[in-house]
């Protein structure tokens, strides 16, 4: 959510800096975010996973990875705000039409991506892998995959299928970052109104995992996974501790980082 990222950027103690989120901010989005926060929406995860994903991209780039794939890219601004190397190619994948507003906003502001960027109009429920390959993605070279906010809306079978497809396209040295709620989230009375709202809105939360490893093929990846209390305590060695103010809204959401 661009509104959440922009609000965070404006704080003196910001955990995530996103100077471009303001370009994507609208009055309608502000009203929606405010309403969802009132229902107990886990908005802190937007900031937390943003910083987590940024760190994963930076580590991958430092290790020599030169492909970045953003699945369900939506309002993601990483292609502009991260200092990506010029020899890296970034692919943004989303439904046809979903990336047009963002592209128009950046074009109107006279801003270009920091590295070559290719738009892939594809439905993740279809043959998105073919569309990605047609755009130039090389499955024989390592890739950093960012899949933020996707697995909430996929059931267990579809989540496993998506991660299996990512694995098929991932050479040694690849990394994948994703977030998924723990079943305890669904049992939290403080989240019942929000979850009911999502169901009524036609976007029910279907994906819950006791641990992210249940979604990955056995032995195919080396997985690091953290709940917000782990991140607050500084248990992720390559990430600054998550502020408690952000963790409070989403205590039961997994942050996952898997490597090949």
Coordinates of C-alpha atoms in Angstrom, one line a residue:
X1 CA 0.0 0.0 0.0
X2 CA 1.6 3.2 -1.2
X3 CA -0.3 5.3 1.5
X4 CA 1.2 3.2 4.3
X5 CA 4.7 3.4 2.8
X6 CA 4.4 7.2 2.3
X7 CA 3.2 7.7 5.9
X8 CA 6.2 5.8 7.1
X9 CA 8.6 7.7 4.9
X10 CA 7.4 10.9 6.5
X11 CA 8.4 9.8 10.0
X12 CA 11.6 11.0 11.6
X13 CA 12.3 7.4 12.7
X14 CA 11.2 5.7 9.5
X15 CA 12.0 2.1 9.2
X16 CA 11.5 2.2 5.4
X17 CA 12.3 5.1 3.2
X18 CA 10.1 5.4 0.0
X19 CA 10.3 8.9 -1.4
X20 CA 8.2 7.8 -4.4
X21 CA 5.2 6.4 -2.6
X22 CA 3.7 9.9 -2.6
X23 CA 3.3 9.7 -6.3
X24 CA 0.9 6.9 -6.0
X25 CA -1.1 8.3 -3.1
X26 CA -4.8 9.1 -3.7
X27 CA -7.6 10.3 -1.5
X28 CA -9.6 7.1 -2.1
X29 CA -6.7 5.0 -1.0
X30 CA -6.2 7.1 2.1
X31 CA -9.9 6.6 3.1
X32 CA -9.6 2.8 2.5
X33 CA -6.4 2.5 4.5
X34 CA -7.9 4.5 7.4
X35 CA -11.0 2.3 7.4
X36 CA -9.0 -0.9 7.4
X37 CA -6.8 0.3 10.2
X38 CA -9.9 0.8 12.2
X39 CA -10.8 -2.8 11.7
X40 CA -7.4 -4.1 12.8
X41 CA -5.6 -4.4 9.4
X42 CA -2.0 -5.6 9.8
X43 CA -0.6 -2.5 8.0
X44 CA 2.8 -2.8 9.8
X45 CA 3.6 -5.7 7.5
X46 CA 3.7 -3.4 4.5
X47 CA 6.6 -1.5 6.0
X48 CA 8.3 -4.5 7.6
X49 CA 8.2 -6.7 4.5
X50 CA 9.3 -3.8 2.4
X51 CA 12.5 -3.4 4.4
X52 CA 13.0 -7.2 4.5
X53 CA 12.6 -7.5 0.7
X54 CA 15.0 -4.5 0.1
X55 CA 17.6 -6.2 2.2
X56 CA 17.2 -9.5 0.4
X57 CA 17.6 -7.7 -3.0
X58 CA 20.7 -5.9 -1.8
X59 CA 22.2 -9.2 -0.6
X60 CA 21.4 -10.9 -3.8
X61 CA 22.9 -8.1 -5.9
X62 CA 26.0 -8.2 -3.7
X63 CA 26.3 -11.9 -4.4
X64 CA 26.1 -11.3 -8.2
X65 CA 22.5 -11.9 -9.0
X66 CA 21.4 -9.8 -12.0
X67 CA 17.7 -10.7 -12.4
X68 CA 14.9 -9.3 -10.2
X69 CA 11.3 -10.5 -10.5
X70 CA 8.5 -8.7 -8.7
X71 CA 5.4 -10.8 -8.7
X72 CA 2.1 -8.9 -8.2
X73 CA 4.2 -5.8 -8.5
X74 CA 1.3 -3.3 -8.1
X75 CA 2.6 -0.1 -6.5
X76 CA 6.1 -1.5 -5.7
X77 CA 8.7 1.2 -6.3
X78 CA 11.9 -0.8 -6.0
X79 CA 12.8 -0.3 -9.6
X80 CA 13.0 3.4 -9.0
X81 CA 14.1 3.8 -5.3
X82 CA 16.7 1.1 -5.0
X83 CA 20.2 1.7 -6.4
X84 CA 20.1 -1.3 -8.7
X85 CA 23.1 -2.0 -10.9
X86 CA 22.8 -1.1 -14.6
X87 CA 23.5 -4.6 -15.6
X88 CA 20.6 -6.0 -13.7
X89 CA 17.2 -6.5 -15.4
X90 CA 14.0 -6.2 -13.3
X91 CA 10.7 -7.7 -14.3
X92 CA 7.4 -6.5 -12.9
X93 CA 4.6 -9.1 -13.3
X94 CA 1.0 -8.2 -12.7
X95 CA -2.4 -8.4 -14.3
X96 CA -2.9 -6.4 -17.6
X97 CA -3.6 -2.8 -16.7
X98 CA -2.4 -3.0 -13.1
X99 CA 1.0 -1.3 -13.7
X100 CA -0.3 1.5 -16.0
X101 CA -1.2 4.0 -13.3
X102 CA 2.2 3.6 -11.6
X103 CA 4.1 4.0 -14.9
X104 CA 2.1 7.1 -15.8
X105 CA 2.9 8.7 -12.4
X106 CA 6.6 8.1 -12.8
X107 CA 6.6 9.3 -16.4
X108 CA 4.8 12.5 -15.5
X109 CA 7.4 13.1 -12.7
X110 CA 10.2 12.6 -15.2
X111 CA 11.6 9.6 -13.3
X112 CA 13.1 6.5 -14.8
X113 CA 14.0 3.2 -13.2
X114 CA 17.5 2.8 -11.9
X115 CA 18.1 -0.4 -14.0
X116 CA 16.4 -1.8 -17.1
X117 CA 12.8 -2.7 -16.3
X118 CA 10.4 -4.9 -18.2
X119 CA 6.7 -5.1 -17.7
X120 CA 5.1 -8.5 -17.9
X121 CA 1.3 -8.4 -18.2
X122 CA 0.2 -11.8 -16.9
X123 CA -2.1 -13.5 -14.5
X124 CA -0.3 -15.6 -11.9
X125 CA -3.2 -18.1 -12.1
X126 CA -2.2 -18.7 -15.8
X127 CA 0.9 -19.3 -17.7
X128 CA 2.8 -16.3 -16.4
X129 CA 6.1 -18.2 -16.7
X130 CA 5.9 -18.2 -20.5
X131 CA 5.2 -14.5 -20.5
X132 CA 8.2 -13.9 -18.2
X133 CA 10.4 -16.0 -20.5
X134 CA 9.1 -14.1 -23.5
X135 CA 10.1 -10.8 -21.8
X136 CA 13.7 -12.1 -21.5
X137 CA 14.0 -13.8 -18.1
X138 CA 16.7 -16.5 -18.1
X139 CA 15.9 -19.5 -15.9
X140 CA 19.5 -20.6 -16.2
X141 CA 20.8 -17.5 -14.3
X142 CA 20.0 -16.7 -10.6
X143 CA 17.1 -14.5 -9.7
X144 CA 15.8 -12.6 -6.7
X145 CA 12.1 -13.2 -6.5
X146 CA 9.8 -10.9 -4.5
X147 CA 6.3 -12.2 -3.8
X148 CA 4.9 -9.8 -1.2
X149 CA 1.3 -10.0 -0.2
X150 CA 0.3 -12.9 -2.5
X151 CA 0.0 -15.9 -0.3
X152 CA -2.8 -14.4 1.9
X153 CA -5.2 -14.9 -1.0
X154 CA -4.0 -18.4 -2.2
X155 CA -5.0 -21.7 -0.6
X156 CA -2.4 -24.2 0.3
X157 CA -2.4 -26.0 -3.0
X158 CA -2.1 -22.9 -5.1
X159 CA 0.7 -21.5 -2.9
X160 CA 2.7 -24.7 -3.2
X161 CA 2.1 -24.6 -7.0
X162 CA 3.3 -21.0 -7.3
X163 CA 6.4 -21.7 -5.3
X164 CA 7.1 -24.9 -7.2
X165 CA 7.0 -22.9 -10.5
X166 CA 9.3 -20.3 -9.0
X167 CA 11.7 -23.1 -8.1
X168 CA 11.6 -24.5 -11.6
X169 CA 12.7 -21.1 -12.9
X170 CA 15.4 -20.6 -10.2
X171 CA 19.1 -21.4 -10.9
X172 CA 21.6 -21.9 -8.1
X173 CA 22.1 -18.7 -6.3
X174 CA 18.5 -17.6 -6.5
X175 CA 16.5 -16.2 -3.6
X176 CA 12.8 -15.9 -3.0
X177 CA 11.1 -13.6 -0.4
X178 CA 7.5 -14.0 0.6
X179 CA 5.1 -13.4 3.6
X180 CA 2.3 -15.6 4.8
X181 CA 0.1 -15.5 7.9
X182 CA 0.3 -18.0 10.7
X183 CA -3.1 -19.8 11.5
X184 CA -3.0 -17.9 14.9
X185 CA -3.7 -14.7 12.9
X186 CA -7.1 -16.1 12.0
X187 CA -7.8 -17.1 15.6
X188 CA -7.0 -13.6 17.0
X189 CA -10.3 -11.9 18.1
X190 CA -8.7 -8.5 17.3
X191 CA -8.5 -9.5 13.6
X192 CA -12.0 -10.9 13.2
X193 CA -13.5 -7.7 11.9
X194 CA -10.7 -7.2 9.4
X195 CA -10.9 -10.7 8.1
X196 CA -14.7 -10.5 7.8
X197 CA -14.3 -7.3 5.8
X198 CA -11.8 -8.9 3.4
X199 CA -14.3 -11.8 2.8
X200 CA -17.2 -9.4 2.2
X201 CA -15.0 -7.4 -0.2
X202 CA -14.4 -10.5 -2.3
X203 CA -10.7 -10.9 -1.2
X204 CA -10.9 -13.6 1.5
X205 CA -7.7 -14.6 3.3
X206 CA -7.2 -18.3 2.3
X207 CA -3.5 -18.8 2.9
X208 CA -2.3 -19.7 6.4
X209 CA 0.9 -21.7 7.2
X210 CA 2.2 -23.0 10.5
X211 CA 5.6 -22.5 9.0
X212 CA 6.7 -21.3 5.5
X213 CA 8.6 -24.6 5.0
X214 CA 5.3 -26.4 4.4
X215 CA 4.9 -24.5 1.2
X216 CA 8.4 -25.3 -0.3
X217 CA 9.6 -28.5 -1.8
X218 CA 11.5 -30.6 0.7
X219 CA 15.2 -29.9 0.5
X220 CA 15.0 -27.6 -2.5
X221 CA 15.7 -24.3 -0.6
X222 CA 17.6 -23.1 2.5
X223 CA 14.9 -21.2 4.4
X224 CA 15.2 -18.4 7.0
X225 CA 11.8 -17.6 8.5
X226 CA 10.8 -15.1 11.2
X227 CA 7.7 -13.9 13.0
X228 CA 7.6 -10.2 14.0
X229 CA 8.7 -10.9 17.6
X230 CA 11.8 -12.5 16.1
X231 CA 12.6 -9.4 14.1
X232 CA 11.9 -7.1 17.0
X233 CA 14.5 -9.1 19.0
X234 CA 17.0 -8.8 16.2
X235 CA 17.2 -12.5 15.3
X236 CA 17.5 -11.8 11.6
X237 CA 21.3 -11.1 11.3
X238 CA 21.0 -9.0 8.1
X239 CA 18.1 -6.8 9.0
X240 CA 17.8 -3.9 11.5
X241 CA 15.4 -4.8 14.4
X242 CA 11.8 -4.2 13.5
X243 CA 10.3 -1.4 15.7
X244 CA 7.7 -2.7 18.1
X245 CA 5.2 -0.1 16.8
X246 CA 5.2 -1.9 13.5
X247 CA 5.1 -5.4 14.9
X248 CA 2.0 -4.9 17.0
X249 CA -0.4 -5.0 14.1
X250 CA 0.9 -8.3 12.6
X251 CA 2.4 -10.4 15.3
X252 CA 1.3 -13.6 13.5
X253 CA 2.7 -13.1 10.0
X254 CA 5.8 -15.0 8.7
X255 CA 8.6 -13.3 6.8
X256 CA 10.4 -15.9 4.6
X257 CA 13.7 -15.8 2.8
X258 CA 14.7 -18.9 0.9
X259 CA 18.0 -19.4 -1.0
X260 CA 19.3 -22.0 -3.5

